[in-house]
Every structure is written in C-alpha cells, then in structure tokens.
C-alpha cells in the first residue's frame, strides 16, 4: 500500500514520461534524492507544472512507490524568478544542481547536501559572482571527505615558508612542491583563493571580480569534481567563458 509523506526539495531535473506526465528528480531535506512522477504536468491546465521546473524549491506531498514516487502536491517555498533573471544566474544554478544530481544517492538522506543546495541557489540569486559554482564544487568535495591539501606538499610534506608550492595533482589530492611536481601548474593567486574558500573566508572569495585567478580556480574545481564522479559535467560550458 502506498505511503503518503511530506518533504521539501529542490528540483534537479525533469524528463518526459508518456504524453502528459513527467518524472521529476528532487534533492529533498529528509529522503535524499527522490524520483517521482508528476502526472498531467505537461498539460496546459496542470495545477502545479510551473512549480516543478529545474531549480524550483518546493514543499511536497508524495506517495511512496516501489520505484517511482508520485507527486500529489507541490507548493513553492520561494520564487524561481530571481534565478531566471539573467543568463549568468540561470547557467550557474543549472551547473550547481547538475553537480548535486551527480553527487547524491537515491533515497539516501543527506540533509547537509540539501542545505548546501538551497544555500548556493540563494547565493546565486542574490549575486552571480564568478566563484559561486567553483566554491560550491569544492565544498561538495569537502562534504565527501575530499578536502584538498593546500598548505604542504601532498607528496613530501614540505611546508612553507621556503617551499614553493607550484602544482596541484588531482590523483594525490593536493598541492606539490617544485621537486615533487607531477600535477598541473597552480599560481600563487589561485592558491590564495582556494585557501580562502577552505579557510573560512568564503565571502571574501565570492566578492572577487572575474580574473585569470578565478578562472584558474574554476577550471581546477571542475576537473576535481569530474575526476571524482568519473564523468563530464554537461552544463559547465554554459558559464565558463574562455
């Protein structure tokens, strides 16, 4: 027998099912990633179709099914319009939720990931800063226990001062000195930004204007996340300008 339950979630993606239905993938507060059928939402008279677009934050009433749940009700928690008010905001938000989709497991509660998802979307809606998405990717990796080593060579353990940390190796998970270098180059400016992101100075990093250093941090964040999930992110090209 179906079980009715309530939850709050962010819509990660949707895809068509039959003529008028849609499968909606949510990151929920209490039930982790949930896939649910929204019946009739592709009809023009659908009562909640517009509330189930990607990036929407909604209160839900669902029936628990064997494989797919069923959406019974959906009410907006906050308006989607701010995220759609500019291309920068929309593309950053899509890149963030794609990463959440890849990092989350179905029906495995992850309240911290849900809170992070809501938080990054609110940050993007407020100001589409260059480092919103890269910083979020790094925080996702830290949430998985994959915080990079940034203060000493990951291979020999040498620390500054006196030691130049000049490279970052994805396989080894951190920076390297000139003698141990096997990874790709990292500039002092990019390393400083990453230390801000991980060292409790996130707001300072998010206040930065676009620069070669923010691009470097963004590119490295994308590579690190893709290395972890072992696939390419589809939306990343939408907001990375070269």
PDB file of C-alpha atoms in Angstrom:
ATOM      1  CA  UNK A   1       0.000   0.000   0.000  1.00  0.00           C
ATOM      2  CA  UNK A   2       1.292   3.482  -0.874  1.00  0.00           C
ATOM      3  CA  UNK A   3       2.535   5.660   1.934  1.00  0.00           C
ATOM      4  CA  UNK A   4       1.862   9.393   1.904  1.00  0.00           C
ATOM      5  CA  UNK A   5       4.671  11.638   3.137  1.00  0.00           C
ATOM      6  CA  UNK A   6       5.741  15.283   3.165  1.00  0.00           C
ATOM      7  CA  UNK A   7       9.143  16.737   2.373  1.00  0.00           C
ATOM      8  CA  UNK A   8      10.803  19.843   0.967  1.00  0.00           C
ATOM      9  CA  UNK A   9      13.080  19.669  -2.052  1.00  0.00           C
ATOM     10  CA  UNK A  10      14.885  21.324  -4.934  1.00  0.00           C
ATOM     11  CA  UNK A  11      14.109  20.141  -8.471  1.00  0.00           C
ATOM     12  CA  UNK A  12      17.350  18.851 -10.014  1.00  0.00           C
ATOM     13  CA  UNK A  13      15.999  17.795 -13.414  1.00  0.00           C
ATOM     14  CA  UNK A  14      12.893  16.563 -15.215  1.00  0.00           C
ATOM     15  CA  UNK A  15      12.203  14.302 -18.154  1.00  0.00           C
ATOM     16  CA  UNK A  16       9.148  13.281 -20.139  1.00  0.00           C
ATOM     17  CA  UNK A  17       7.051  10.242 -19.317  1.00  0.00           C
ATOM     18  CA  UNK A  18       4.260   9.334 -21.693  1.00  0.00           C
ATOM     19  CA  UNK A  19       2.156  12.074 -23.282  1.00  0.00           C
ATOM     20  CA  UNK A  20       1.352  14.373 -20.370  1.00  0.00           C
ATOM     21  CA  UNK A  21       3.445  13.160 -17.414  1.00  0.00           C
ATOM     22  CA  UNK A  22       6.949  13.963 -16.282  1.00  0.00           C
ATOM     23  CA  UNK A  23       9.495  12.345 -13.991  1.00  0.00           C
ATOM     24  CA  UNK A  24      10.928  14.896 -11.580  1.00  0.00           C
ATOM     25  CA  UNK A  25      14.173  14.365  -9.661  1.00  0.00           C
ATOM     26  CA  UNK A  26      14.330  16.161  -6.302  1.00  0.00           C
ATOM     27  CA  UNK A  27      17.042  16.694  -3.716  1.00  0.00           C
ATOM     28  CA  UNK A  28      14.957  16.537  -0.564  1.00  0.00           C
ATOM     29  CA  UNK A  29      15.585  17.549   3.026  1.00  0.00           C
ATOM     30  CA  UNK A  30      14.712  14.204   4.606  1.00  0.00           C
ATOM     31  CA  UNK A  31      14.717  11.500   1.927  1.00  0.00           C
ATOM     32  CA  UNK A  32      17.792  12.290  -0.178  1.00  0.00           C
ATOM     33  CA  UNK A  33      17.369  12.141  -3.942  1.00  0.00           C
ATOM     34  CA  UNK A  34      13.826  11.191  -4.923  1.00  0.00           C
ATOM     35  CA  UNK A  35      12.469  10.393  -8.373  1.00  0.00           C
ATOM     36  CA  UNK A  36       8.729  10.965  -8.656  1.00  0.00           C
ATOM     37  CA  UNK A  37       6.064  11.030 -11.346  1.00  0.00           C
ATOM     38  CA  UNK A  38       4.170  14.292 -11.733  1.00  0.00           C
ATOM     39  CA  UNK A  39       1.005  13.297 -13.553  1.00  0.00           C
ATOM     40  CA  UNK A  40      -0.502  15.635 -16.111  1.00  0.00           C
ATOM     41  CA  UNK A  41       2.093  18.382 -15.619  1.00  0.00           C
ATOM     42  CA  UNK A  42       2.687  18.777 -19.339  1.00  0.00           C
ATOM     43  CA  UNK A  43      -0.949  19.750 -19.863  1.00  0.00           C
ATOM     44  CA  UNK A  44      -1.641  23.490 -20.064  1.00  0.00           C
ATOM     45  CA  UNK A  45      -4.159  23.252 -17.206  1.00  0.00           C
ATOM     46  CA  UNK A  46      -1.758  21.483 -14.826  1.00  0.00           C
ATOM     47  CA  UNK A  47      -2.199  22.784 -11.276  1.00  0.00           C
ATOM     48  CA  UNK A  48       1.482  22.551 -10.343  1.00  0.00           C
ATOM     49  CA  UNK A  49       3.506  22.082 -13.527  1.00  0.00           C
ATOM     50  CA  UNK A  50       5.140  25.516 -13.333  1.00  0.00           C
ATOM     51  CA  UNK A  51       6.310  24.783  -9.773  1.00  0.00           C
ATOM     52  CA  UNK A  52       8.246  21.709 -10.862  1.00  0.00           C
ATOM     53  CA  UNK A  53      10.825  23.280 -13.167  1.00  0.00           C
ATOM     54  CA  UNK A  54      14.548  22.681 -12.522  1.00  0.00           C
ATOM     55  CA  UNK A  55      15.948  24.839  -9.667  1.00  0.00           C
ATOM     56  CA  UNK A  56      12.487  25.218  -8.076  1.00  0.00           C
ATOM     57  CA  UNK A  57      12.361  24.982  -4.269  1.00  0.00           C
ATOM     58  CA  UNK A  58       9.096  23.318  -3.260  1.00  0.00           C
ATOM     59  CA  UNK A  59       7.123  21.785  -0.399  1.00  0.00           C
ATOM     60  CA  UNK A  60       5.917  18.378  -1.466  1.00  0.00           C
ATOM     61  CA  UNK A  61       3.264  15.824  -0.669  1.00  0.00           C
ATOM     62  CA  UNK A  62       4.223  12.490  -2.210  1.00  0.00           C
ATOM     63  CA  UNK A  63       3.064   8.890  -2.352  1.00  0.00           C
ATOM     64  CA  UNK A  64       5.915   6.462  -1.846  1.00  0.00           C
ATOM     65  CA  UNK A  65       6.080   3.933  -4.675  1.00  0.00           C
ATOM     66  CA  UNK A  66       8.169   0.833  -5.262  1.00  0.00           C
ATOM     67  CA  UNK A  67      10.457   2.510  -7.811  1.00  0.00           C
ATOM     68  CA  UNK A  68       8.986   5.933  -8.528  1.00  0.00           C
ATOM     69  CA  UNK A  69       7.063   8.063  -6.049  1.00  0.00           C
ATOM     70  CA  UNK A  70       4.070  10.155  -7.129  1.00  0.00           C
ATOM     71  CA  UNK A  71       3.755  13.916  -6.616  1.00  0.00           C
ATOM     72  CA  UNK A  72       0.411  14.728  -5.035  1.00  0.00           C
ATOM     73  CA  UNK A  73       1.016  18.382  -4.160  1.00  0.00           C
ATOM     74  CA  UNK A  74       3.763  20.955  -4.774  1.00  0.00           C
ATOM     75  CA  UNK A  75       3.915  24.451  -3.298  1.00  0.00           C
ATOM     76  CA  UNK A  76       6.653  26.992  -3.943  1.00  0.00           C
ATOM     77  CA  UNK A  77       8.906  27.794  -0.990  1.00  0.00           C
ATOM     78  CA  UNK A  78      10.494  30.779  -2.749  1.00  0.00           C
ATOM     79  CA  UNK A  79      10.104  32.229  -6.247  1.00  0.00           C
ATOM     80  CA  UNK A  80      12.159  30.843  -9.117  1.00  0.00           C
ATOM     81  CA  UNK A  81      12.145  34.170 -10.980  1.00  0.00           C
ATOM     82  CA  UNK A  82      15.404  35.588  -9.491  1.00  0.00           C
ATOM     83  CA  UNK A  83      17.378  32.610 -10.817  1.00  0.00           C
ATOM     84  CA  UNK A  84      15.908  33.174 -14.282  1.00  0.00           C
ATOM     85  CA  UNK A  85      16.538  36.940 -14.278  1.00  0.00           C
ATOM     86  CA  UNK A  86      19.884  36.657 -16.073  1.00  0.00           C
ATOM     87  CA  UNK A  87      21.786  34.112 -18.148  1.00  0.00           C
ATOM     88  CA  UNK A  88      24.630  34.139 -15.613  1.00  0.00           C
ATOM     89  CA  UNK A  89      22.296  33.230 -12.754  1.00  0.00           C
ATOM     90  CA  UNK A  90      20.431  30.538 -14.684  1.00  0.00           C
ATOM     91  CA  UNK A  91      23.565  28.866 -16.035  1.00  0.00           C
ATOM     92  CA  UNK A  92      25.327  28.937 -12.660  1.00  0.00           C
ATOM     93  CA  UNK A  93      22.271  27.460 -10.957  1.00  0.00           C
ATOM     94  CA  UNK A  94      21.993  24.689 -13.572  1.00  0.00           C
ATOM     95  CA  UNK A  95      25.684  23.854 -13.132  1.00  0.00           C
ATOM     96  CA  UNK A  96      25.212  23.663  -9.356  1.00  0.00           C
ATOM     97  CA  UNK A  97      22.182  21.362  -9.458  1.00  0.00           C
ATOM     98  CA  UNK A  98      23.780  19.070 -12.043  1.00  0.00           C
ATOM     99  CA  UNK A  99      26.654  18.535  -9.615  1.00  0.00           C
ATOM    100  CA  UNK A 100      24.199  17.801  -6.781  1.00  0.00           C
ATOM    101  CA  UNK A 101      22.433  15.280  -9.007  1.00  0.00           C
ATOM    102  CA  UNK A 102      25.741  13.518  -9.673  1.00  0.00           C
ATOM    103  CA  UNK A 103      26.862  13.575  -6.031  1.00  0.00           C
ATOM    104  CA  UNK A 104      23.603  12.379  -4.426  1.00  0.00           C
ATOM    105  CA  UNK A 105      22.245   8.874  -3.967  1.00  0.00           C
ATOM    106  CA  UNK A 106      18.602   7.891  -4.365  1.00  0.00           C
ATOM    107  CA  UNK A 107      16.624   7.563  -1.136  1.00  0.00           C
ATOM    108  CA  UNK A 108      19.731   8.129   0.971  1.00  0.00           C
ATOM    109  CA  UNK A 109      19.057  11.047   3.357  1.00  0.00           C
ATOM    110  CA  UNK A 110      21.674  13.796   3.130  1.00  0.00           C
ATOM    111  CA  UNK A 111      20.342  16.882   4.950  1.00  0.00           C
ATOM    112  CA  UNK A 112      23.682  18.675   4.643  1.00  0.00           C
ATOM    113  CA  UNK A 113      23.669  18.351   0.846  1.00  0.00           C
ATOM    114  CA  UNK A 114      20.083  19.622   0.720  1.00  0.00           C
ATOM    115  CA  UNK A 115      21.031  22.668   2.839  1.00  0.00           C
ATOM    116  CA  UNK A 116      24.079  23.313   0.638  1.00  0.00           C
ATOM    117  CA  UNK A 117      21.900  23.135  -2.488  1.00  0.00           C
ATOM    118  CA  UNK A 118      19.374  25.650  -1.144  1.00  0.00           C
ATOM    119  CA  UNK A 119      22.225  27.862   0.058  1.00  0.00           C
ATOM    120  CA  UNK A 120      24.069  28.024  -3.244  1.00  0.00           C
ATOM    121  CA  UNK A 121      20.877  28.791  -5.196  1.00  0.00           C
ATOM    122  CA  UNK A 122      20.086  31.655  -2.821  1.00  0.00           C
ATOM    123  CA  UNK A 123      23.639  32.967  -3.170  1.00  0.00           C
ATOM    124  CA  UNK A 124      23.431  32.816  -6.988  1.00  0.00           C
ATOM    125  CA  UNK A 125      20.034  34.564  -6.978  1.00  0.00           C
ATOM    126  CA  UNK A 126      21.497  37.377  -4.871  1.00  0.00           C
ATOM    127  CA  UNK A 127      24.687  37.863  -6.894  1.00  0.00           C
ATOM    128  CA  UNK A 128      26.055  35.732  -9.750  1.00  0.00           C
ATOM    129  CA  UNK A 129      29.700  36.017  -8.599  1.00  0.00           C
ATOM    130  CA  UNK A 130      32.409  34.266 -10.676  1.00  0.00           C
ATOM    131  CA  UNK A 131      33.315  31.865  -7.869  1.00  0.00           C
ATOM    132  CA  UNK A 132      29.804  30.794  -6.787  1.00  0.00           C
ATOM    133  CA  UNK A 133      29.936  27.481  -8.643  1.00  0.00           C
ATOM    134  CA  UNK A 134      33.652  26.664  -8.195  1.00  0.00           C
ATOM    135  CA  UNK A 135      33.425  27.303  -4.453  1.00  0.00           C
ATOM    136  CA  UNK A 136      30.313  25.108  -4.316  1.00  0.00           C
ATOM    137  CA  UNK A 137      32.136  22.300  -6.141  1.00  0.00           C
ATOM    138  CA  UNK A 138      34.995  22.456  -3.650  1.00  0.00           C
ATOM    139  CA  UNK A 139      32.522  22.399  -0.754  1.00  0.00           C
ATOM    140  CA  UNK A 140      30.771  19.377  -2.291  1.00  0.00           C
ATOM    141  CA  UNK A 141      34.106  17.552  -2.407  1.00  0.00           C
ATOM    142  CA  UNK A 142      34.875  18.513   1.187  1.00  0.00           C
ATOM    143  CA  UNK A 143      31.444  17.213   2.182  1.00  0.00           C
ATOM    144  CA  UNK A 144      32.536  13.858   0.702  1.00  0.00           C
ATOM    145  CA  UNK A 145      35.716  13.906   2.797  1.00  0.00           C
ATOM    146  CA  UNK A 146      37.855  15.037  -0.145  1.00  0.00           C
ATOM    147  CA  UNK A 147      39.237  18.364   1.056  1.00  0.00           C
ATOM    148  CA  UNK A 148      42.471  19.089  -0.820  1.00  0.00           C
ATOM    149  CA  UNK A 149      45.830  19.544   0.903  1.00  0.00           C
ATOM    150  CA  UNK A 150      46.754  23.200   0.342  1.00  0.00           C
ATOM    151  CA  UNK A 151      49.367  24.060   2.971  1.00  0.00           C
ATOM    152  CA  UNK A 152      52.065  21.432   2.387  1.00  0.00           C
ATOM    153  CA  UNK A 153      53.341  19.334  -0.483  1.00  0.00           C
ATOM    154  CA  UNK A 154      50.968  16.372  -0.659  1.00  0.00           C
ATOM    155  CA  UNK A 155      53.830  14.077  -1.583  1.00  0.00           C
ATOM    156  CA  UNK A 156      56.837  15.033   0.586  1.00  0.00           C
ATOM    157  CA  UNK A 157      55.069  17.012   3.307  1.00  0.00           C
ATOM    158  CA  UNK A 158      57.268  20.100   2.983  1.00  0.00           C
ATOM    159  CA  UNK A 159      55.556  23.298   4.102  1.00  0.00           C
ATOM    160  CA  UNK A 160      56.002  26.990   3.521  1.00  0.00           C
ATOM    161  CA  UNK A 161      57.826  29.291   4.144  1.00  0.00           C
ATOM    162  CA  UNK A 162      60.723  28.443   1.926  1.00  0.00           C
ATOM    163  CA  UNK A 163      58.859  25.781  -0.061  1.00  0.00           C
ATOM    164  CA  UNK A 164      57.320  26.798  -3.362  1.00  0.00           C
ATOM    165  CA  UNK A 165      54.001  25.043  -3.910  1.00  0.00           C
ATOM    166  CA  UNK A 166      53.631  25.215  -7.679  1.00  0.00           C
ATOM    167  CA  UNK A 167      51.349  22.386  -8.834  1.00  0.00           C
ATOM    168  CA  UNK A 168      48.087  20.606  -7.998  1.00  0.00           C
ATOM    169  CA  UNK A 169      47.696  16.860  -8.543  1.00  0.00           C
ATOM    170  CA  UNK A 170      44.117  15.536  -8.755  1.00  0.00           C
ATOM    171  CA  UNK A 171      45.144  11.940  -8.122  1.00  0.00           C
ATOM    172  CA  UNK A 172      47.086  12.820  -4.991  1.00  0.00           C
ATOM    173  CA  UNK A 173      44.548  15.404  -3.817  1.00  0.00           C
ATOM    174  CA  UNK A 174      46.623  18.475  -3.209  1.00  0.00           C
ATOM    175  CA  UNK A 175      49.452  20.868  -3.962  1.00  0.00           C
ATOM    176  CA  UNK A 176      53.012  19.874  -4.734  1.00  0.00           C
ATOM    177  CA  UNK A 177      56.420  21.488  -4.420  1.00  0.00           C
ATOM    178  CA  UNK A 178      58.692  22.064  -7.396  1.00  0.00           C
ATOM    179  CA  UNK A 179      60.746  18.928  -6.654  1.00  0.00           C
ATOM    180  CA  UNK A 180      57.731  16.591  -6.427  1.00  0.00           C
ATOM    181  CA  UNK A 181      55.646  18.161  -9.174  1.00  0.00           C
ATOM    182  CA  UNK A 182      53.547  15.767 -11.278  1.00  0.00           C
ATOM    183  CA  UNK A 183      50.289  17.718 -11.488  1.00  0.00           C
ATOM    184  CA  UNK A 184      49.244  20.832 -13.386  1.00  0.00           C
ATOM    185  CA  UNK A 185      50.577  24.282 -12.523  1.00  0.00           C
ATOM    186  CA  UNK A 186      48.808  26.412  -9.921  1.00  0.00           C
ATOM    187  CA  UNK A 187      49.541  30.124  -9.465  1.00  0.00           C
ATOM    188  CA  UNK A 188      50.067  31.766  -6.063  1.00  0.00           C
ATOM    189  CA  UNK A 189      46.935  33.849  -6.709  1.00  0.00           C
ATOM    190  CA  UNK A 190      44.716  30.817  -7.326  1.00  0.00           C
ATOM    191  CA  UNK A 191      46.182  29.012  -4.325  1.00  0.00           C
ATOM    192  CA  UNK A 192      45.397  32.011  -2.118  1.00  0.00           C
ATOM    193  CA  UNK A 193      41.757  31.984  -3.300  1.00  0.00           C
ATOM    194  CA  UNK A 194      41.428  28.267  -2.579  1.00  0.00           C
ATOM    195  CA  UNK A 195      42.810  28.816   0.902  1.00  0.00           C
ATOM    196  CA  UNK A 196      40.142  31.482   1.417  1.00  0.00           C
ATOM    197  CA  UNK A 197      37.398  29.072   0.277  1.00  0.00           C
ATOM    198  CA  UNK A 198      38.533  26.329   2.667  1.00  0.00           C
ATOM    199  CA  UNK A 199      39.765  28.578   5.448  1.00  0.00           C
ATOM    200  CA  UNK A 200      36.507  30.200   6.500  1.00  0.00           C
ATOM    201  CA  UNK A 201      36.856  33.230   4.225  1.00  0.00           C
ATOM    202  CA  UNK A 202      34.294  32.192   1.614  1.00  0.00           C
ATOM    203  CA  UNK A 203      32.601  35.608   1.491  1.00  0.00           C
ATOM    204  CA  UNK A 204      35.964  37.182   0.700  1.00  0.00           C
ATOM    205  CA  UNK A 205      36.401  34.776  -2.235  1.00  0.00           C
ATOM    206  CA  UNK A 206      32.849  35.340  -3.509  1.00  0.00           C
ATOM    207  CA  UNK A 207      33.419  39.107  -3.520  1.00  0.00           C
ATOM    208  CA  UNK A 208      36.207  38.795  -6.108  1.00  0.00           C
ATOM    209  CA  UNK A 209      35.689  40.058  -9.633  1.00  0.00           C
ATOM    210  CA  UNK A 210      36.362  37.840 -12.629  1.00  0.00           C
ATOM    211  CA  UNK A 211      40.099  37.397 -13.259  1.00  0.00           C
ATOM    212  CA  UNK A 212      42.621  34.840 -14.532  1.00  0.00           C
ATOM    213  CA  UNK A 213      42.870  33.591 -10.936  1.00  0.00           C
ATOM    214  CA  UNK A 214      39.110  32.989 -10.584  1.00  0.00           C
ATOM    215  CA  UNK A 215      39.154  31.154 -13.935  1.00  0.00           C
ATOM    216  CA  UNK A 216      42.034  29.011 -12.711  1.00  0.00           C
ATOM    217  CA  UNK A 217      40.193  28.097  -9.504  1.00  0.00           C
ATOM    218  CA  UNK A 218      37.035  27.376 -11.517  1.00  0.00           C
ATOM    219  CA  UNK A 219      38.792  25.150 -14.020  1.00  0.00           C
ATOM    220  CA  UNK A 220      40.519  23.215 -11.254  1.00  0.00           C
ATOM    221  CA  UNK A 221      37.249  22.814  -9.321  1.00  0.00           C
ATOM    222  CA  UNK A 222      35.536  21.396 -12.413  1.00  0.00           C
ATOM    223  CA  UNK A 223      38.388  18.979 -13.085  1.00  0.00           C
ATOM    224  CA  UNK A 224      38.427  17.854  -9.445  1.00  0.00           C
ATOM    225  CA  UNK A 225      34.670  17.202  -9.376  1.00  0.00           C
ATOM    226  CA  UNK A 226      34.694  15.419 -12.731  1.00  0.00           C
ATOM    227  CA  UNK A 227      37.654  13.341 -11.557  1.00  0.00           C
ATOM    228  CA  UNK A 228      35.616  12.273  -8.520  1.00  0.00           C
ATOM    229  CA  UNK A 229      32.364  11.440 -10.352  1.00  0.00           C
ATOM    230  CA  UNK A 230      34.246   9.980 -13.339  1.00  0.00           C
ATOM    231  CA  UNK A 231      32.204  11.804 -15.969  1.00  0.00           C
ATOM    232  CA  UNK A 232      31.984  15.205 -17.648  1.00  0.00           C
ATOM    233  CA  UNK A 233      29.508  17.792 -16.426  1.00  0.00           C
ATOM    234  CA  UNK A 234      27.168  18.811 -19.241  1.00  0.00           C
ATOM    235  CA  UNK A 235      26.288  22.311 -18.070  1.00  0.00           C
ATOM    236  CA  UNK A 236      29.778  23.553 -17.260  1.00  0.00           C
ATOM    237  CA  UNK A 237      30.400  25.023 -20.711  1.00  0.00           C
ATOM    238  CA  UNK A 238      27.361  27.276 -20.291  1.00  0.00           C
ATOM    239  CA  UNK A 239      29.020  29.594 -17.798  1.00  0.00           C
ATOM    240  CA  UNK A 240      32.744  29.056 -18.273  1.00  0.00           C
ATOM    241  CA  UNK A 241      33.892  31.740 -20.693  1.00  0.00           C
ATOM    242  CA  UNK A 242      37.345  31.401 -22.192  1.00  0.00           C
TER     243      UNK A 242
END
